[in-house]
PDB file of C-alpha atoms in Angstrom:
ATOM      1  CA  MET A   1     159.801 145.185 -82.080  1.00  0.00           C
ATOM      2  CA  ALA A   2     158.327 143.885 -85.358  1.00  0.00           C
ATOM      3  CA  ALA A   3     156.954 140.856 -83.547  1.00  0.00           C
ATOM      4  CA  ASP A   4     155.119 143.181 -81.155  1.00  0.00           C
ATOM      5  CA  ARG A   5     153.544 145.070 -84.068  1.00  0.00           C
ATOM      6  CA  GLU A   6     152.524 141.823 -85.719  1.00  0.00           C
ATOM      7  CA  MET A   7     150.981 140.645 -82.468  1.00  0.00           C
ATOM      8  CA  VAL A   8     149.115 143.925 -82.035  1.00  0.00           C
ATOM      9  CA  GLU A   9     147.834 143.756 -85.615  1.00  0.00           C
ATOM     10  CA  ALA A  10     146.742 140.140 -85.129  1.00  0.00           C
ATOM     11  CA  LEU A  11     144.904 141.083 -81.936  1.00  0.00           C
ATOM     12  CA  ARG A  12     143.297 144.066 -83.674  1.00  0.00           C
ATOM     13  CA  SER A  13     142.161 141.865 -86.532  1.00  0.00           C
ATOM     14  CA  ARG A  14     140.738 139.271 -84.118  1.00  0.00           C
ATOM     15  CA  ALA A  15     138.958 141.992 -82.138  1.00  0.00           C
ATOM     16  CA  GLU A  16     137.430 143.397 -85.327  1.00  0.00           C
ATOM     17  CA  THR A  17     136.238 139.938 -86.361  1.00  0.00           C
ATOM     18  CA  LEU A  18     134.652 139.357 -82.956  1.00  0.00           C
ATOM     19  CA  ARG A  19     133.095 142.835 -82.966  1.00  0.00           C
ATOM     20  CA  SER A  20     131.431 142.189 -86.320  1.00  0.00           C
ATOM     21  CA  GLN A  21     130.204 138.779 -85.126  1.00  0.00           C
ATOM     22  CA  VAL A  22     128.717 140.312 -81.967  1.00  0.00           C
ATOM     23  CA  GLU A  23     127.076 143.098 -83.998  1.00  0.00           C
ATOM     24  CA  ARG A  24     125.573 140.548 -86.387  1.00  0.00           C
ATOM     25  CA  ALA A  25     124.332 138.445 -83.479  1.00  0.00           C
ATOM     26  CA  THR A  26     122.764 141.340 -81.599  1.00  0.00           C
ATOM     27  CA  ALA A  27     121.178 142.895 -84.699  1.00  0.00           C
ATOM     28  CA  GLY A  28     118.817 139.992 -85.236  1.00  0.00           C
ATOM     29  CA  PHE A  29     118.667 138.855 -81.664  1.00  0.00           C
ATOM     30  CA  ASP A  30     115.233 140.166 -80.654  1.00  0.00           C
ATOM     31  CA  SER A  31     113.656 138.662 -83.726  1.00  0.00           C
ATOM     32  CA  VAL A  32     115.322 135.296 -83.191  1.00  0.00           C
ATOM     33  CA  MET A  33     114.386 135.229 -79.501  1.00  0.00           C
ATOM     34  CA  ALA A  34     110.743 135.855 -80.413  1.00  0.00           C
ATOM     35  CA  GLN A  35     110.926 133.016 -82.930  1.00  0.00           C
ATOM     36  CA  LEU A  36     112.578 130.726 -80.373  1.00  0.00           C
ATOM     37  CA  ARG A  37     109.901 131.427 -77.789  1.00  0.00           C
ATOM     38  CA  SER A  38     107.196 130.550 -80.301  1.00  0.00           C
ATOM     39  CA  VAL A  39     108.705 127.240 -81.433  1.00  0.00           C
ATOM     40  CA  GLU A  40     106.157 124.455 -81.186  1.00  0.00           C
ATOM     41  CA  VAL A  41     106.475 121.106 -82.872  1.00  0.00           C
ATOM     42  CA  THR A  42     103.683 118.612 -83.425  1.00  0.00           C
ATOM     43  CA  ALA A  43     104.440 114.924 -83.904  1.00  0.00           C
ATOM     44  CA  VAL A  44     102.068 112.091 -84.689  1.00  0.00           C
ATOM     45  CA  SER A  45     102.871 108.471 -83.898  1.00  0.00           C
ATOM     46  CA  ALA A  46     103.280 105.946 -86.703  1.00  0.00           C
ATOM     47  CA  ASP A  47      99.920 104.377 -85.839  1.00  0.00           C
ATOM     48  CA  ARG A  48      98.318 107.870 -85.822  1.00  0.00           C
ATOM     49  CA  LEU A  49      96.853 107.256 -82.365  1.00  0.00           C
ATOM     50  CA  VAL A  50      99.075 109.705 -80.449  1.00  0.00           C
ATOM     51  CA  THR A  51      99.585 113.390 -81.220  1.00  0.00           C
ATOM     52  CA  VAL A  52     101.889 115.548 -79.128  1.00  0.00           C
ATOM     53  CA  VAL A  53     102.954 119.181 -79.165  1.00  0.00           C
ATOM     54  CA  VAL A  54     106.217 120.246 -77.531  1.00  0.00           C
ATOM     55  CA  GLY A  55     107.693 123.681 -77.018  1.00  0.00           C
ATOM     56  CA  ALA A  56     111.165 125.002 -77.732  1.00  0.00           C
ATOM     57  CA  ASP A  57     112.447 123.390 -74.542  1.00  0.00           C
ATOM     58  CA  GLY A  58     111.188 119.972 -75.684  1.00  0.00           C
ATOM     59  CA  LYS A  59     108.610 119.838 -72.899  1.00  0.00           C
ATOM     60  CA  LEU A  60     105.161 118.491 -73.594  1.00  0.00           C
ATOM     61  CA  ARG A  61     102.517 121.170 -74.167  1.00  0.00           C
ATOM     62  CA  SER A  62      99.671 118.942 -75.256  1.00  0.00           C
ATOM     63  CA  LEU A  63      98.831 115.298 -75.752  1.00  0.00           C
ATOM     64  CA  ARG A  64      95.934 113.926 -77.771  1.00  0.00           C
ATOM     65  CA  LEU A  65      95.005 110.265 -77.790  1.00  0.00           C
ATOM     66  CA  ASP A  66      92.815 108.949 -80.558  1.00  0.00           C
ATOM     67  CA  PRO A  67      89.913 106.822 -79.254  1.00  0.00           C
ATOM     68  CA  GLY A  68      91.397 103.979 -81.300  1.00  0.00           C
ATOM     69  CA  ILE A  69      93.797 103.352 -78.412  1.00  0.00           C
ATOM     70  CA  TYR A  70      90.987 101.448 -76.683  1.00  0.00           C
ATOM     71  CA  HIS A  71      91.024  98.796 -79.411  1.00  0.00           C
ATOM     72  CA  GLN A  72      94.554  97.808 -78.356  1.00  0.00           C
ATOM     73  CA  PRO A  73      94.557  97.768 -74.543  1.00  0.00           C
ATOM     74  CA  ASP A  74      98.329  97.280 -74.146  1.00  0.00           C
ATOM     75  CA  SER A  75      99.275 100.040 -71.719  1.00  0.00           C
ATOM     76  CA  ALA A  76     103.016  99.372 -71.977  1.00  0.00           C
ATOM     77  CA  GLU A  77     102.886  99.708 -75.766  1.00  0.00           C
ATOM     78  CA  LEU A  78     100.811 102.880 -75.499  1.00  0.00           C
ATOM     79  CA  ALA A  79     103.287 104.369 -73.005  1.00  0.00           C
ATOM     80  CA  ALA A  80     106.208 103.514 -75.302  1.00  0.00           C
ATOM     81  CA  THR A  81     104.379 105.088 -78.251  1.00  0.00           C
ATOM     82  CA  ILE A  82     103.715 108.270 -76.276  1.00  0.00           C
ATOM     83  CA  GLU A  83     107.346 108.473 -75.114  1.00  0.00           C
ATOM     84  CA  GLU A  84     108.700 107.921 -78.632  1.00  0.00           C
ATOM     85  CA  THR A  85     106.347 110.510 -80.131  1.00  0.00           C
ATOM     86  CA  ILE A  86     107.433 113.070 -77.532  1.00  0.00           C
ATOM     87  CA  ARG A  87     111.090 112.248 -78.268  1.00  0.00           C
ATOM     88  CA  VAL A  88     110.543 112.758 -82.012  1.00  0.00           C
ATOM     89  CA  ALA A  89     108.885 116.125 -81.395  1.00  0.00           C
ATOM     90  CA  ALA A  90     111.566 117.223 -78.914  1.00  0.00           C
ATOM     91  CA  ASP A  91     114.328 116.321 -81.390  1.00  0.00           C
ATOM     92  CA  ALA A  92     112.559 118.327 -84.096  1.00  0.00           C
ATOM     93  CA  ALA A  93     112.192 121.295 -81.711  1.00  0.00           C
ATOM     94  CA  GLN A  94     115.902 121.150 -80.910  1.00  0.00           C
ATOM     95  CA  GLN A  95     116.742 121.051 -84.624  1.00  0.00           C
ATOM     96  CA  ARG A  96     114.534 124.105 -85.179  1.00  0.00           C
ATOM     97  CA  MET A  97     116.382 125.934 -82.387  1.00  0.00           C
ATOM     98  CA  VAL A  98     119.696 125.118 -84.072  1.00  0.00           C
ATOM     99  CA  GLU A  99     118.415 126.434 -87.411  1.00  0.00           C
ATOM    100  CA  LEU A 100     117.247 129.677 -85.811  1.00  0.00           C
ATOM    101  CA  CYS A 101     120.434 130.255 -83.805  1.00  0.00           C
ATOM    102  CA  GLU A 102     123.185 129.253 -86.204  1.00  0.00           C
ATOM    103  CA  PRO A 103     123.143 132.587 -88.079  1.00  0.00           C
ATOM    104  CA  LEU A 104     123.838 134.354 -84.769  1.00  0.00           C
ATOM    105  CA  LEU A 105     126.801 132.213 -83.797  1.00  0.00           C
ATOM    106  CA  PRO A 106     130.423 132.731 -84.732  1.00  0.00           C
ATOM    107  CA  PRO A 107     131.727 129.782 -86.768  1.00  0.00           C
ATOM    108  CA  GLU A 108     133.758 128.402 -83.859  1.00  0.00           C
ATOM    109  CA  LEU A 109     130.597 127.975 -81.765  1.00  0.00           C
ATOM    110  CA  VAL A 110     128.439 126.271 -84.410  1.00  0.00           C
ATOM    111  CA  GLY A 111     128.065 122.643 -83.430  1.00  0.00           C
ATOM    112  CA  GLN A 112     129.447 123.247 -79.940  1.00  0.00           C
ATOM    113  CA  LYS A 113     126.458 124.799 -78.216  1.00  0.00           C
ATOM    114  CA  ASP A 114     123.807 122.875 -76.366  1.00  0.00           C
ATOM    115  CA  PHE A 115     120.453 123.809 -77.871  1.00  0.00           C
ATOM    116  CA  THR A 116     118.361 122.136 -75.211  1.00  0.00           C
ATOM    117  CA  GLY A 117     116.425 123.992 -72.584  1.00  0.00           C
ATOM    118  CA  SER A 118     114.496 127.230 -72.735  1.00  0.00           C
ATOM    119  CA  PRO A 119     115.310 130.100 -75.104  1.00  0.00           C
ATOM    120  CA  GLU A 120     116.660 131.999 -72.099  1.00  0.00           C
ATOM    121  CA  GLN A 121     119.041 129.143 -71.247  1.00  0.00           C
ATOM    122  CA  LEU A 122     120.138 129.071 -74.878  1.00  0.00           C
ATOM    123  CA  LEU A 123     120.834 132.818 -74.754  1.00  0.00           C
ATOM    124  CA  GLU A 124     122.998 132.294 -71.690  1.00  0.00           C
ATOM    125  CA  SER A 125     124.889 129.527 -73.491  1.00  0.00           C
ATOM    126  CA  ILE A 126     125.474 131.691 -76.571  1.00  0.00           C
ATOM    127  CA  THR A 127     126.673 134.729 -74.611  1.00  0.00           C
ATOM    128  CA  GLY A 128     128.929 132.469 -72.574  1.00  0.00           C
ATOM    129  CA  GLY A 129     130.364 131.185 -75.819  1.00  0.00           C
ATOM    130  CA  PHE A 130     131.228 134.714 -76.949  1.00  0.00           C
ATOM    131  CA  ALA A 131     132.860 135.328 -73.573  1.00  0.00           C
ATOM    132  CA  ASP A 132     134.925 132.129 -73.917  1.00  0.00           C
ATOM    133  CA  ILE A 133     136.141 133.237 -77.350  1.00  0.00           C
ATOM    134  CA  LEU A 134     137.157 136.627 -75.975  1.00  0.00           C
ATOM    135  CA  ARG A 135     139.054 135.015 -73.088  1.00  0.00           C
ATOM    136  CA  LYS A 136     140.951 132.721 -75.474  1.00  0.00           C
ATOM    137  CA  GLY A 137     141.759 135.796 -77.552  1.00  0.00           C
TER     138      GLY A 137
END
C-alpha cells in the first residue's frame, strides 16, 4: 500500500511540475508569438555586394545586389555568395527563434525541438512536446 501512495505522490508532483510549466509557457505565449512573427534578419556578404533579409521561417524576404557585382561577372560566384548569405541569415533567424522560445519550454524539451519553419509550425512542435511529456508521465 505504501508503494501506491508513493506512486500517487510522485505522479502528483510530476503533474504539478507540468502544470506550472504549462502556465509559464501560456502566460507569455502571445507576446512571444508576436515577437516570432516579426523576426527578420539581415545579412551582408563578406564582399558587401549582397544584402538579404529573411523572416522567422528562414525564407528570403528581400535581396539587394550592389552595382559592384558587375565588376566581377562570375555568375557562379555571385550565386554562391547569394546562397551563403541567405544561409547565414536563416541560421541567425533560427537562433533568434530558439532564444525567444527557450523560456517557454520545459527543460526536457530545450535542445530537442526543431525551430525551423513558421511560428505556427513551431507552436505545433512545442505543444506536441508538452503532449509527449504528459504521455510519458
